[in-house]
Short mmCIF file of C-alpha atoms and ligand atoms in Angstrom, two decimals:
data_model
loop_
_atom_site.label_atom_id
_atom_site.label_comp_id
_atom_site.label_asym_id
_atom_site.label_seq_id
_atom_site.Cartn_x
_atom_site.Cartn_y
_atom_site.Cartn_z
CA MET A 1 -21.48 21.14 20.41
CA THR A 2 -20.29 17.84 19.67
CA LYS A 3 -18.32 16.57 16.53
CA VAL A 4 -16.83 13.39 15.68
CA LEU A 5 -13.93 13.19 13.32
CA THR A 6 -12.25 10.03 12.25
CA ILE A 7 -9.54 9.92 9.96
CA GLY A 8 -8.69 7.40 7.35
CA GLU A 9 -9.00 5.55 3.57
CA VAL A 10 -12.02 6.46 1.23
CA LEU A 11 -12.06 3.78 -0.55
CA VAL A 12 -14.11 1.63 -3.39
CA GLU A 13 -15.40 -1.80 -2.73
CA ILE A 14 -15.61 -4.04 -5.61
CA VAL A 15 -16.84 -7.48 -4.19
CA ALA A 16 -17.33 -10.89 -6.34
CA THR A 17 -20.54 -11.84 -6.73
CA LYS A 18 -19.17 -15.56 -6.76
CA LYS A 19 -18.01 -17.03 -3.44
CA GLY A 20 -14.43 -18.69 -3.34
CA ASN A 21 -11.09 -18.06 -2.97
CA GLY A 22 -9.60 -14.81 -3.94
CA PHE A 23 -8.51 -13.88 -7.41
CA ARG A 24 -6.93 -16.17 -8.87
CA GLU A 25 -9.56 -16.83 -11.71
CA ALA A 26 -11.53 -14.42 -13.41
CA VAL A 27 -15.25 -14.00 -12.02
CA PRO A 28 -18.28 -11.52 -12.11
CA LEU A 29 -17.88 -8.49 -10.12
CA ILE A 30 -20.72 -5.94 -8.55
CA GLY A 31 -19.23 -2.20 -7.24
CA PRO A 32 -17.86 0.51 -6.77
CA PHE A 33 -19.09 0.58 -3.50
CA PRO A 34 -18.36 3.62 -1.22
CA SER A 35 -16.15 2.31 1.22
CA GLY A 36 -13.17 1.85 3.90
CA ALA A 37 -13.55 1.54 7.09
CA PRO A 38 -13.16 5.26 8.57
CA ALA A 39 -15.93 6.11 5.74
CA ILE A 40 -18.52 3.87 6.85
CA PHE A 41 -18.12 4.86 10.08
CA ILE A 42 -18.60 8.36 9.60
CA ASP A 43 -21.45 7.60 6.87
CA GLN A 44 -23.05 6.29 9.85
CA VAL A 45 -22.73 9.05 12.55
CA GLY A 46 -23.85 11.21 9.88
CA LYS A 47 -26.74 9.86 8.91
CA LEU A 48 -27.67 9.89 12.74
CA GLY A 49 -27.98 13.61 12.51
CA VAL A 50 -24.67 13.68 14.91
CA SER A 51 -22.11 16.48 13.26
CA SER A 52 -19.64 14.67 11.66
CA ALA A 53 -16.28 15.02 9.71
CA ILE A 54 -13.69 13.26 7.43
CA ILE A 55 -9.98 13.60 6.77
CA SER A 56 -9.17 11.47 3.59
CA ARG A 57 -7.57 12.10 0.38
CA VAL A 58 -9.34 10.81 -2.99
CA GLY A 59 -7.97 10.94 -6.44
CA ASP A 60 -9.94 12.99 -9.49
CA ASP A 61 -12.02 10.39 -10.04
CA ASP A 62 -15.22 8.42 -10.40
CA PHE A 63 -14.17 6.16 -7.83
CA GLY A 64 -13.39 9.17 -5.61
CA HIS A 65 -16.73 11.14 -6.62
CA VAL A 66 -18.63 8.03 -5.49
CA ASN A 67 -17.69 8.75 -2.33
CA LEU A 68 -17.96 12.23 -1.95
CA ASP A 69 -21.17 11.94 -2.98
CA ARG A 70 -22.34 9.85 -0.48
CA LEU A 71 -20.45 11.50 2.32
CA ARG A 72 -21.83 14.91 1.76
CA ALA A 73 -25.53 13.72 0.71
CA ASP A 74 -25.81 11.61 3.92
CA GLY A 75 -24.73 14.76 6.16
CA VAL A 76 -20.48 14.84 7.00
CA ASP A 77 -18.25 17.59 6.61
CA ILE A 78 -16.15 16.59 3.40
CA SER A 79 -13.81 19.58 3.75
CA GLY A 80 -11.13 17.94 5.03
CA ILE A 81 -10.70 15.41 2.00
CA GLU A 82 -8.53 16.12 -0.04
CA VAL A 83 -9.09 15.97 -3.95
CA ASP A 84 -5.92 14.88 -5.42
CA PRO A 85 -5.69 15.61 -9.58
CA GLN A 86 -2.52 13.38 -9.88
CA GLY A 87 -4.01 10.74 -8.01
CA THR A 88 -5.73 7.39 -7.95
CA THR A 89 -8.65 6.65 -5.21
CA GLY A 90 -8.23 3.80 -3.26
CA SER A 91 -9.80 0.17 -3.99
CA ALA A 92 -10.49 -3.09 -2.47
CA PHE A 93 -11.59 -6.23 -3.86
CA VAL A 94 -13.02 -8.49 -1.77
CA ARG A 95 -14.51 -12.18 -2.20
CA TYR A 96 -15.89 -13.83 0.54
CA ARG A 97 -14.76 -17.91 0.95
CA GLU A 98 -17.38 -20.63 0.98
CA ASP A 99 -16.57 -20.47 4.74
CA GLY A 100 -17.65 -17.19 5.44
CA SER A 101 -14.41 -15.88 5.86
CA ARG A 102 -13.03 -13.46 3.72
CA ALA A 103 -10.06 -12.27 0.39
CA PHE A 104 -9.18 -9.11 0.45
CA VAL A 105 -6.88 -7.15 -3.01
CA PHE A 106 -6.06 -4.02 -1.30
CA ASN A 107 -4.58 -1.28 -3.57
CA ILE A 108 -4.29 1.77 -0.47
CA ARG A 109 -0.74 2.67 1.01
CA HIS A 110 -0.38 3.69 -2.59
CA SER A 111 -3.24 5.20 -3.17
CA ALA A 112 -4.62 8.90 -3.31
CA CYS A 113 -5.28 7.77 0.58
CA GLY A 114 -2.22 6.69 1.38
CA THR A 115 -0.87 10.33 1.58
CA ILE A 116 -3.18 11.76 3.89
CA SER A 117 -0.69 14.18 5.60
CA LEU A 118 -1.45 16.82 8.15
CA THR A 119 -2.04 19.82 5.87
CA PHE A 120 -3.18 23.10 7.43
CA GLU A 121 -7.00 22.26 6.57
CA ASN A 122 -6.57 19.22 8.21
CA ARG A 123 -5.44 21.10 11.43
CA LYS A 124 -8.38 23.50 11.07
CA THR A 125 -11.02 20.50 10.11
CA ILE A 126 -8.98 18.98 13.68
CA GLU A 127 -10.21 21.74 15.56
CA THR A 128 -13.46 21.78 14.98
CA CYS A 129 -13.78 18.55 16.53
CA THR A 130 -14.71 17.01 19.75
CA HIS A 131 -14.39 13.66 19.79
CA LEU A 132 -11.89 11.47 17.54
CA HIS A 133 -12.61 7.78 16.39
CA VAL A 134 -9.67 5.73 15.64
CA MET A 135 -10.08 3.30 13.07
CA GLY A 136 -6.72 0.73 13.48
CA THR A 137 -7.01 0.25 9.79
CA ALA A 138 -6.37 3.70 8.97
CA LEU A 139 -2.71 3.43 11.05
CA TYR A 140 -1.37 2.02 7.64
CA ALA A 141 1.32 5.18 6.84
CA PRO A 142 2.82 7.26 9.19
CA SER A 143 1.62 10.29 7.55
CA VAL A 144 -1.57 9.02 8.74
CA VAL A 145 -0.38 7.91 11.79
CA GLU A 146 0.98 11.37 12.42
CA THR A 147 -2.20 12.99 11.58
CA VAL A 148 -3.85 11.04 13.63
CA MET A 149 -1.84 11.89 17.11
CA VAL A 150 -1.98 15.39 16.57
CA ALA A 151 -6.20 14.70 16.24
CA LEU A 152 -5.33 12.88 19.22
CA ASP A 153 -3.25 15.23 20.95
CA SER A 154 -5.61 18.74 20.22
CA VAL A 155 -8.77 17.10 20.73
CA LYS A 156 -7.81 15.68 24.29
CA ALA A 157 -6.18 18.59 25.21
CA ARG A 158 -9.95 20.48 24.81
CA GLY A 159 -11.18 18.40 26.75
CA GLY A 160 -12.78 15.84 24.07
CA THR A 161 -12.88 12.24 24.18
CA VAL A 162 -11.59 9.08 21.94
CA SER A 163 -13.49 6.11 20.84
CA PHE A 164 -11.22 3.22 19.25
CA ASP A 165 -11.62 0.66 16.90
CA PRO A 166 -8.71 -2.07 16.04
CA ASN A 167 -10.49 -3.36 12.91
CA LEU A 168 -7.24 -5.45 12.05
CA ARG A 169 -6.95 -7.42 8.73
CA PRO A 170 -4.40 -9.97 8.62
CA GLU A 171 -3.10 -8.63 5.03
CA ILE A 172 -2.23 -4.73 7.38
CA MET A 173 -0.77 -5.84 10.48
CA ASN A 174 2.96 -6.16 8.86
CA SER A 175 2.42 -1.91 7.66
CA PRO A 176 5.54 -0.21 9.53
CA GLY A 177 4.70 0.90 12.70
CA MET A 178 1.42 -0.20 12.94
CA ARG A 179 1.22 -2.25 15.99
CA GLU A 180 2.82 0.74 18.13
CA ALA A 181 0.71 2.96 16.59
CA LEU A 182 -2.42 0.95 18.30
CA SER A 183 -0.83 0.67 21.57
CA THR A 184 -0.13 4.37 21.38
CA VAL A 185 -3.82 4.97 20.61
CA LEU A 186 -5.34 2.25 22.72
CA THR A 187 -3.10 4.55 26.01
CA ARG A 188 -5.20 7.02 24.97
CA THR A 189 -8.63 5.73 24.55
CA ASP A 190 -12.24 6.13 26.41
CA LEU A 191 -14.08 3.67 24.92
CA PHE A 192 -12.87 0.61 23.62
CA LEU A 193 -14.73 -1.09 20.61
CA PRO A 194 -12.98 -4.20 19.40
CA SER A 195 -14.18 -8.22 18.21
CA GLY A 196 -13.24 -11.21 18.88
CA GLU A 197 -9.26 -11.34 19.41
CA GLU A 198 -8.68 -7.82 19.14
CA LEU A 199 -10.26 -7.50 22.86
CA PHE A 200 -6.27 -9.58 24.06
CA LEU A 201 -4.26 -7.41 21.41
CA PHE A 202 -2.57 -5.74 24.29
CA THR A 203 -3.58 -7.74 27.95
CA THR A 204 -1.64 -10.43 28.84
CA ALA A 205 -5.38 -12.21 30.41
CA LYS A 206 -6.48 -14.35 27.69
CA GLU A 207 -10.25 -14.77 28.85
CA GLU A 208 -13.00 -12.06 28.10
CA ARG A 209 -13.41 -10.64 32.18
CA ALA A 210 -9.60 -10.92 33.19
CA ALA A 211 -8.73 -8.90 29.95
CA ILE A 212 -11.37 -5.89 30.41
CA ASP A 213 -10.29 -5.82 33.69
CA GLU A 214 -7.37 -5.27 32.62
CA LEU A 215 -8.36 -3.01 29.93
CA LEU A 216 -10.97 -0.77 32.44
CA GLU A 217 -7.16 -0.51 35.41
CA THR A 218 -5.36 1.23 32.67
CA GLY A 219 -8.41 4.22 32.46
CA ILE A 220 -10.37 2.97 29.62
CA GLU A 221 -14.02 4.29 30.55
CA ALA A 222 -16.07 1.73 28.69
CA ILE A 223 -15.21 -1.34 26.20
CA VAL A 224 -17.94 -3.05 24.11
CA VAL A 225 -17.13 -6.14 22.17
CA LYS A 226 -18.88 -6.94 19.37
CA ARG A 227 -19.50 -10.44 18.50
CA GLY A 228 -21.47 -10.83 15.13
CA ALA A 229 -24.23 -12.76 14.79
CA ALA A 230 -24.23 -12.74 18.72
CA GLY A 231 -24.82 -9.31 19.01
CA ALA A 232 -22.40 -7.37 22.09
CA ARG A 233 -21.23 -6.93 25.42
CA TYR A 234 -20.96 -3.52 26.96
CA TYR A 235 -18.33 -3.24 30.05
CA ASP A 236 -17.64 -0.29 32.70
CA ALA A 237 -16.30 -0.56 35.81
CA ASP A 238 -19.60 -0.46 37.28
CA GLN A 239 -21.84 -2.97 34.77
CA SER A 240 -22.01 -5.46 32.24
CA LEU A 241 -24.39 -5.77 29.73
CA THR A 242 -24.99 -8.67 26.84
CA HIS A 243 -27.19 -7.52 23.74
CA PRO A 244 -28.48 -10.36 21.06
CA GLY A 245 -27.95 -10.23 18.00
CA PHE A 246 -31.20 -8.65 16.15
CA ALA A 247 -32.52 -11.59 13.78
CA VAL A 248 -31.79 -10.84 10.28
CA GLU A 249 -30.67 -12.42 6.96
CA GLU A 250 -27.02 -11.77 6.64
CA LEU A 251 -26.37 -10.91 2.88
CA ASP A 252 -23.29 -8.87 3.27
CA PRO A 253 -21.56 -8.69 7.27
CA THR A 254 -18.59 -5.97 5.41
CA GLY A 255 -19.12 -2.77 7.64
CA ALA A 256 -21.41 -4.36 10.18
CA GLY A 257 -18.43 -3.23 12.91
CA ASP A 258 -17.98 0.03 11.72
CA SER A 259 -21.97 0.93 11.37
CA PHE A 260 -22.76 -0.63 15.24
CA GLY A 261 -19.55 1.55 16.07
CA ALA A 262 -20.53 4.89 15.05
CA ALA A 263 -24.21 4.39 16.18
CA PHE A 264 -22.56 2.77 19.70
CA VAL A 265 -20.23 6.32 19.92
CA SER A 266 -23.39 8.81 18.17
CA PHE A 267 -25.88 7.80 21.14
CA TRP A 268 -22.89 7.55 24.04
CA LEU A 269 -21.89 10.97 23.03
CA ASN A 270 -25.55 12.14 22.77
CA GLY A 271 -25.67 11.14 26.81
CA SER A 272 -27.76 7.81 25.93
CA PRO A 273 -27.06 4.93 29.06
CA PRO A 274 -25.29 2.11 27.89
CA ALA A 275 -28.45 0.07 27.45
CA GLU A 276 -29.67 2.19 24.60
CA ALA A 277 -26.66 2.87 23.06
CA LEU A 278 -26.00 -0.54 22.76
CA THR A 279 -29.64 -1.09 21.28
CA TYR A 280 -29.65 1.17 18.63
CA ALA A 281 -25.66 -0.14 17.83
CA ALA A 282 -27.02 -3.72 17.40
CA ALA A 283 -30.02 -2.46 15.42
CA ALA A 284 -27.48 -0.55 12.83
CA GLY A 285 -24.87 -3.50 13.31
CA ALA A 286 -27.99 -6.05 12.39
CA ARG A 287 -28.86 -3.40 9.55
CA ALA A 288 -25.29 -2.99 7.84
CA VAL A 289 -25.58 -6.79 7.05
CA THR A 290 -28.84 -6.89 5.20
CA LYS A 291 -27.65 -4.78 2.65
CA ILE A 292 -24.77 -6.14 -0.64
CA GLY A 293 -21.88 -3.48 -0.46
CA PRO A 294 -20.24 -1.64 2.72
CA MET A 295 -22.06 1.78 2.94
CA GLU A 296 -25.57 0.59 1.64
CA GLY A 297 -26.57 -0.50 5.59
CA THR A 298 -25.82 2.31 7.08
CA SER A 299 -29.32 3.72 8.55
CA ASN A 300 -31.14 6.83 9.82
CA ARG A 301 -32.79 6.68 12.80
CA ALA A 302 -36.35 6.05 11.79
CA GLU A 303 -34.86 2.55 9.97
CA LEU A 304 -33.05 2.30 13.65
CA ASP A 305 -36.54 2.67 15.40
CA ALA A 306 -38.03 -0.06 12.96
CA LEU A 307 -36.03 -2.67 13.25
CA ILE A 308 -36.10 -2.35 17.21
CA GLU A 309 -40.04 -2.22 17.37
CA GLY A 310 -40.38 -4.57 15.07
CA ALA A 311 -37.99 -7.38 17.25
CA GLY A 312 -40.23 -6.64 20.20
CA PRO A 313 -38.79 -6.96 23.19
CA ILE A 314 -35.25 -7.25 23.45
CA ALA A 315 -33.67 -9.20 26.64
CA ILE A 316 -30.60 -7.81 27.56
CA THR A 317 -29.13 -9.52 30.38
CA ARG A 318 -27.09 -7.44 33.42
CA GLN A 319 -24.52 -8.52 35.58
P1 ATP B 1 -16.18 -5.73 10.58
O1 ATP B 1 -16.04 -6.58 9.58
O2 ATP B 1 -17.11 -4.79 9.88
O3 ATP B 1 -14.56 -5.67 10.89
P2 ATP B 1 -16.49 -6.24 13.30
O4 ATP B 1 -15.97 -7.91 13.56
O5 ATP B 1 -16.12 -4.98 14.18
O6 ATP B 1 -16.86 -6.20 11.92
P3 ATP B 1 -19.58 -7.56 13.72
O7 ATP B 1 -18.84 -7.97 15.53
O8 ATP B 1 -19.07 -8.74 12.94
O9 ATP B 1 -18.25 -6.45 13.88
O10 ATP B 1 -20.34 -6.54 13.92
C1 ATP B 1 -20.60 -5.87 14.81
C2 ATP B 1 -22.08 -5.35 15.44
O11 ATP B 1 -23.46 -5.76 14.35
C3 ATP B 1 -22.28 -7.38 15.93
O12 ATP B 1 -22.15 -6.99 17.50
C4 ATP B 1 -23.28 -6.94 15.93
O13 ATP B 1 -23.98 -6.43 16.46
C5 ATP B 1 -23.88 -6.85 14.84
N1 ATP B 1 -24.22 -8.01 13.92
C6 ATP B 1 -23.16 -8.22 12.80
N2 ATP B 1 -23.49 -9.16 12.52
C7 ATP B 1 -24.69 -9.62 12.73
C8 ATP B 1 -25.78 -10.64 12.66
N3 ATP B 1 -25.69 -11.38 11.22
N4 ATP B 1 -27.16 -10.60 12.52
C9 ATP B 1 -27.37 -9.87 13.44
N5 ATP B 1 -26.66 -8.90 13.94
C10 ATP B 1 -25.20 -8.92 13.45
MG1 MG B 2 -14.10 -4.48 12.68
#
């Protein structure tokens, strides 16, 4: 049976309710919302009824329990989340600027999830899984990188598959060993899910089609390029498909990419044709932005069906 694993940060997110440039003045805040890119991803997989697990670490504090309660309720196997009585759960403060970009203050590396490591329990969790989704954001500490690499080897050795979302934030790109780790993951990837400039991270080509060809030649089976409100494009060796964005009101874009990736992976693993996986992924990404709070907009199957049916016929362009 398919079981999806991800590894990395479990955080709370606290959002400034007033737009502006960062946190150098007192601003009203709302939160804590359950968050962390891997956590949002795996919550969306769980909500679609696909077997799922996450390896992470939280403190024995309210911020940790906000996450444990949500993930458990949505069907995720949380036995790989260690609760560290001495630790503090990670956090991210986010404030939107007027131009739509985001300023973050992260507490990740020095929080409980900064010390995720390869425990006996984690090895057991890894062995129950057939697919690994790697979040680039999760490669922020050497011990997490080691855990991801062991999971990669284990899943691949058992004939499983790997998806990879670089999910880069300028704030974390300077972590030690990050670039090398990203490059190693890419060489083992079956399904690549970049957005924007991330497509060109490891290509010599600087134009989309040429970069896709370069990546497909390295043995990646399929690539899905996320394009925000414009939707997404799917590529494999035989075809490319362009899906427009669903028309929704964007209240909070954080988590769209993670929800999109989770829905795509869930349908792809269940053998859906790429066009169907792409439609459900675009619907999950669209629903995600309609809710304030990064994990608040994850969806179950009925919610995605309702959005897709409500939107009427969609023109998917094939090449
Ligand atoms: P993240 O900030 O979570 O890392 P990302 O850059 O990885 O995001 P996006 O391209 O922002 O990913 O969003 C993923 C997908 O969600 C898009 O490809 C699109 O299908 C859908 N989506 C995102 N924003 C919107 C929007 N405003 N309206 C409709 N669909 C959207
Ligand atoms: Mg992303």
